[in-house]
Amino acid sequence: MYILGIETSCDDTCAAVLNDDQILSNVISSQTDLHQKWGGVVPDIAKRAHQERIGPVITTALKRAKIKIEDIDLIAVTRGPGLGIALAVGFNYAKTLAKKYNKKLVAVNHVEGHLLSVFLKNSKGLPKFAPIFPCLGLTVSGGHTKIVLLENIGDYHVVGETLDDAAGEALDKSAKLLGLGYPGGPVIERIAKGGDCNFLKLPNPLPEKVNFNLSFSGLKTSFYYQIKDWSIDQKMEHLSDLAASFQNSVFDHLIRKFSLVIDEYQPLSLLASGGVLANTLLRSRLRQLAKSKKLPLYLPQLKNLNTDNAAMIALAGYHQFNRSGPEPVEGLDISPRFEL
Ligand code: KG4
Ligand code: ZN
């Protein structure tokens, strides 16, 4: 089955073509340059850029996959969660295409896309593995931080989630406090290298062992108060120590909570995904954790499958279609707060 995926939930305009679970093309048009000078995503700018780019991005994805739109069997588009006016651009485009070419359509949960991104195969059909369930998933991006028990593909239980900021959002905000660029996660990763991660003492959020939720706003507030009276020179002198301290406190919290949930639910495998998993240090800390628990760990194969992409949406759409068939195009709408 050939699936066209479309994703515009935030600031990346994305289209991809899959043959079942195998990627034939994966096109991502990033808007980072447009939002950078504002220090965050500006909804109106995102909407306009999506409108300009969505057509060409889809054309490029079909061309790279060597597939004509007529040969597509299914269109999968992100329904939510995400930024309403951004989601609407891809969603309306998908509906128009479905009507014009008489194609089947499914509307997909973005977080499910992130979870399933670890199961995507490249053009050679690799990696070849049959996932073992139940699998405990940690998915961490700029918009969400969730620990999800996957009994199977399509059968999900959210067992922990952030009560306030997402982990990526906390990294983005701390980068802003340090006067670094947007998005903050990759900049913090670069600057933190060689820094002293014990330079600042930051709190241990939600320390109770029976609480599987997460919280990042206290870390951010503590970080803010500890450096708010510092001069620019002082901050510059200790920039890598500050970045390393904050990054480490975010990762410590993620690892500690994930470890607690593993012990509680005793899954047979682990997965981790989402934009923040593009971070090499976090990936290696998760590998260590999986090794200590003697469990296999599935991670997205390529770096650009961690951050937003349409290949993961196409894969989630493929499984959703196999479970419950297509959706009626008329009356179908976006859901900016779509729950998993
Ligand atoms: O999954 P994603 O592209 O979009 C959302 O669904 O939110 O994730 C974006 C988030 C941003 O907060 C960004 O700072 C973070 O992922 N991120 C990183 C890295 N690359 C992206 N965080 C830490 N280290 C990175 N290398
Ligand atoms: Zn995302």
XYZ file of C-alpha atoms and ligand atoms in Angstrom:
367
model
C 0.000 0.000 0.000
C 1.303 3.468 -0.912
C 0.634 6.090 1.768
C 1.086 9.859 1.461
C 1.702 11.473 4.882
C 1.175 15.184 5.562
C 2.260 16.994 8.750
C 1.975 20.728 9.600
C 1.290 20.730 13.364
C 4.015 23.213 14.316
C 6.822 24.846 12.349
C 7.872 22.137 9.873
C 6.041 21.604 6.590
C 6.344 17.857 5.909
C 5.255 15.249 3.366
C 6.380 11.647 2.954
C 5.547 8.571 0.904
C 5.628 5.073 2.407
C 5.200 1.615 0.934
C 3.539 0.011 3.997
C 6.104 0.742 6.744
C 8.997 1.498 4.409
C 10.058 5.084 3.658
C 10.215 5.964 -0.056
C 10.606 9.709 0.557
C 10.579 12.034 3.565
C 10.598 15.787 2.870
C 10.865 18.346 5.675
C 10.795 22.083 5.030
C 11.915 23.667 8.309
C 10.771 27.175 9.214
C 13.396 27.657 11.944
C 14.959 30.591 10.073
C 11.601 32.433 10.005
C 10.884 32.055 13.730
C 14.423 32.345 15.099
C 14.495 36.111 15.471
C 11.234 36.018 17.501
C 12.644 33.389 19.913
C 9.726 30.988 19.318
C 7.066 29.896 16.841
C 4.873 32.798 15.628
C 1.519 31.207 14.637
C 0.670 33.584 11.751
C 4.128 33.245 10.224
C 3.899 29.451 10.529
C 0.483 29.400 8.850
C 1.620 31.542 5.905
C 4.800 29.513 5.396
C 2.826 26.221 5.509
C 0.413 27.617 2.902
C 3.270 28.590 0.583
C 5.213 25.355 1.031
C 2.715 22.512 1.391
C 2.036 22.082 -2.356
C 5.717 22.035 -3.424
C 6.694 19.802 -0.462
C 4.080 17.187 -1.450
C 5.132 17.384 -5.117
C 8.771 16.816 -4.076
C 7.841 13.861 -1.838
C 5.922 12.156 -4.667
C 8.707 12.861 -7.146
C 11.444 11.466 -4.868
C 9.324 8.361 -4.232
C 8.719 8.037 -8.008
C 4.985 7.700 -7.311
C 2.143 9.582 -8.993
C -0.666 10.932 -6.829
C -3.020 8.651 -8.796
C -1.115 5.614 -7.421
C -1.444 6.646 -3.756
C -3.799 4.322 -1.812
C -4.179 6.326 1.375
C -3.610 9.895 2.606
C -2.682 10.252 6.307
C -2.691 13.703 7.883
C -2.057 15.024 11.402
C -5.293 15.885 13.192
C -3.667 17.069 16.456
C -2.363 17.870 18.983
C -0.684 20.990 17.671
C -1.085 24.621 16.740
C -4.622 25.023 15.340
C -3.947 27.387 12.452
C -0.879 25.399 11.425
C -2.669 22.024 11.610
C -5.527 23.395 9.499
C -3.255 24.069 6.503
C -2.121 20.442 6.079
C -5.507 19.088 7.094
C -7.488 21.114 4.547
C -4.929 20.334 1.862
C -5.264 16.601 2.594
C -9.071 16.801 2.434
C -8.934 18.676 -0.874
C -6.540 16.082 -2.351
C -8.698 13.209 -1.074
C -11.810 14.670 -2.705
C -10.111 15.679 -5.955
C -8.417 12.306 -6.522
C -11.026 10.189 -4.726
C -8.535 8.862 -2.143
C -9.087 7.272 1.255
C -8.145 9.507 4.194
C -7.183 8.971 7.851
C -6.589 11.689 10.477
C -3.766 10.778 12.816
C -2.638 11.622 16.354
C 0.753 13.379 16.240
C 1.957 11.737 19.468
C 1.116 8.282 18.076
C 3.229 9.278 15.071
C 6.197 10.018 17.360
C 5.750 6.705 19.217
C 5.634 4.659 16.006
C 8.552 6.541 14.381
C 10.908 3.910 15.870
C 9.279 1.228 13.669
C 9.878 3.016 10.342
C 12.028 1.136 7.836
C 14.401 2.699 5.334
C 14.310 2.127 1.558
C 16.252 -1.134 2.041
C 13.639 -2.410 4.505
C 15.947 -1.971 7.519
C 15.924 -2.309 10.476
C 14.407 -5.782 10.370
C 12.947 -6.560 13.760
C 9.627 -7.633 15.205
C 8.828 -5.372 18.157
C 8.093 -7.115 21.451
C 5.052 -5.975 23.439
C 4.176 -4.687 25.987
C 6.601 -1.884 25.215
C 7.081 1.172 27.412
C 7.555 4.376 25.405
C 8.990 7.728 26.377
C 8.131 10.470 23.922
C 9.605 13.900 24.481
C 9.305 16.945 22.262
C 8.627 20.681 22.356
C 4.888 20.086 22.776
C 4.579 16.948 24.901
C 6.352 14.650 27.372
C 4.605 11.339 27.901
C 5.332 7.850 29.177
C 3.049 5.460 27.307
C 2.506 1.723 27.701
C 1.999 0.150 24.277
C 0.171 -3.164 24.724
C 0.348 -3.357 20.956
C 0.275 -0.962 18.003
C -3.036 0.890 18.453
C -3.468 -0.039 22.138
C -1.984 2.747 24.284
C -2.158 3.731 27.947
C -0.630 7.013 29.054
C 0.944 6.170 32.421
C 2.757 9.450 33.075
C 2.975 12.896 31.547
C 4.203 16.366 32.280
C 1.988 18.429 34.536
C 3.280 21.692 33.038
C 5.979 22.372 30.407
C 7.211 19.767 27.926
C 10.898 18.853 28.306
C 11.768 20.438 24.933
C 9.867 23.573 25.869
C 11.894 23.807 29.112
C 15.141 23.497 27.113
C 13.887 26.151 24.673
C 12.983 28.533 27.523
C 16.290 28.075 29.362
C 18.142 28.748 26.103
C 16.176 31.984 25.807
C 17.200 32.974 29.370
C 20.832 32.488 28.329
C 20.302 34.596 25.207
C 20.819 31.589 22.923
C 18.895 30.924 19.708
C 15.689 29.041 18.913
C 15.089 26.104 19.064
C 17.029 25.844 22.309
C 17.498 22.054 22.576
C 20.167 21.664 19.873
C 21.993 24.866 20.960
C 22.033 23.756 24.607
C 23.360 20.351 23.509
C 26.241 21.995 21.635
C 27.128 24.531 24.337
C 26.804 22.039 27.213
C 29.667 19.923 25.852
C 32.568 20.113 28.276
C 30.506 22.088 30.828
C 30.228 21.183 34.524
C 26.747 19.700 35.006
C 27.013 20.123 38.788
C 27.754 23.838 38.558
C 24.190 24.848 39.570
C 22.116 22.859 42.014
C 18.618 22.426 40.594
C 15.632 20.791 42.323
C 14.486 17.191 41.938
C 10.854 17.576 40.762
C 8.078 15.265 42.063
C 10.445 13.110 44.162
C 7.729 10.707 45.405
C 8.294 7.184 44.120
C 4.602 6.542 43.484
C 4.175 9.557 41.196
C 4.821 8.745 37.521
C 4.118 12.255 36.213
C 6.787 14.764 35.296
C 7.260 18.486 35.852
C 9.734 20.923 34.348
C 8.477 24.358 35.364
C 10.163 24.227 38.795
C 13.536 23.529 37.156
C 13.065 26.488 34.859
C 11.978 28.818 37.700
C 14.891 27.782 39.912
C 17.289 28.298 36.995
C 15.794 31.747 36.347
C 16.105 32.916 39.979
C 19.650 31.618 40.372
C 20.988 33.611 37.417
C 18.621 36.565 37.141
C 20.997 39.085 38.771
C 24.060 37.887 36.905
C 25.776 40.232 34.459
C 26.066 39.237 30.815
C 29.820 38.738 31.342
C 29.222 36.351 34.240
C 26.773 34.333 32.147
C 29.189 34.245 29.219
C 32.029 33.048 31.431
C 29.973 30.075 32.660
C 27.769 29.511 29.609
C 28.670 25.865 29.073
C 28.399 25.093 32.837
C 24.925 26.679 32.925
C 23.767 24.850 29.793
C 25.183 21.540 31.079
C 23.544 21.980 34.505
C 20.117 22.678 33.070
C 20.294 19.987 30.396
C 21.458 17.448 32.964
C 18.636 18.272 35.376
C 16.054 17.752 32.575
C 17.612 14.421 31.560
C 18.006 13.232 35.188
C 14.302 13.835 35.718
C 13.316 12.014 32.494
C 15.532 9.018 33.266
C 14.500 8.786 36.925
C 10.775 8.790 36.097
C 11.145 6.419 33.137
C 13.112 4.025 35.352
C 10.409 4.123 38.048
C 7.684 3.335 35.501
C 9.747 0.464 34.018
C 10.004 -1.101 37.487
C 6.282 -0.656 38.079
C 4.965 -1.951 34.715
C 7.693 -4.522 33.862
C 7.493 -4.106 30.052
C 9.333 -6.455 27.678
C 10.852 -3.640 25.602
C 11.386 0.131 25.601
C 11.140 2.856 23.003
C 12.026 6.555 23.022
C 11.208 9.209 20.439
C 10.388 12.879 19.823
C 12.496 15.968 19.071
C 14.507 15.874 22.311
C 15.706 12.340 21.446
C 17.790 13.930 18.694
C 20.116 14.627 21.648
C 23.117 12.262 21.633
C 23.637 12.414 25.400
C 20.004 11.556 26.149
C 20.107 8.687 23.662
C 23.196 7.253 25.319
C 21.748 7.660 28.820
C 18.638 5.776 27.684
C 20.796 3.038 26.156
C 22.561 2.670 29.530
C 19.221 2.522 31.322
C 17.891 -0.160 28.935
C 21.072 -2.165 29.428
C 20.772 -1.976 33.203
C 17.147 -3.193 32.971
C 18.145 -5.869 30.409
C 15.510 -4.701 27.913
C 15.719 -3.950 24.175
C 15.421 -0.240 23.345
C 13.951 0.983 20.047
C 15.042 4.449 18.866
C 14.302 6.193 15.535
C 16.920 5.093 13.023
C 17.693 8.519 11.618
C 18.060 11.867 13.380
C 15.366 13.503 11.242
C 12.842 10.879 12.355
C 13.062 12.231 15.931
C 11.871 15.719 15.117
C 8.576 16.350 13.310
C 8.186 14.507 10.008
C 5.420 13.073 7.845
C 6.859 9.541 7.565
C 5.751 8.862 11.151
C 2.281 10.248 10.353
C 2.029 8.009 7.274
C 3.031 4.970 9.391
C 0.498 5.765 12.141
C -2.096 6.267 9.356
C -1.223 2.912 7.774
C -1.823 1.066 11.072
C -4.947 3.082 11.854
C -6.370 2.253 8.402
C -5.641 -1.461 8.933
C -7.438 -1.320 12.294
C -10.482 0.766 11.464
C -10.554 1.750 7.783
C -10.843 5.221 6.246
C -12.658 8.198 7.719
C -15.514 10.149 6.101
C -13.937 13.252 4.558
C -17.004 15.444 5.112
C -17.233 16.862 8.628
C -13.762 15.663 9.629
C -11.874 18.425 11.464
C -8.613 19.158 13.267
C -8.322 18.634 17.046
C -5.576 20.892 18.519
C -5.839 19.113 21.916
C -6.298 15.593 20.520
C -5.590 13.058 23.312
C -3.764 9.813 22.611
O 9.207 16.690 17.888
P 9.547 18.108 17.616
O 10.249 18.437 16.335
O 8.280 19.017 17.633
C 7.227 18.916 18.541
O 6.335 18.044 18.341
O 7.301 19.691 19.534
O 10.411 18.604 18.859
C 10.954 19.884 18.942
C 11.687 20.013 20.273
C 12.179 21.424 20.574
O 11.836 21.769 21.903
C 13.688 21.317 20.412
O 14.406 22.210 21.238
C 13.934 19.875 20.807
O 12.839 19.152 20.281
N 15.182 19.364 20.237
C 16.248 18.988 20.988
C 17.268 18.616 20.065
N 16.784 18.781 18.794
C 15.498 19.226 18.921
N 16.415 18.930 22.316
C 17.613 18.502 22.761
N 18.649 18.179 21.959
C 18.529 18.206 20.615
N 19.552 17.858 19.829
Zn 6.252 16.546 17.312
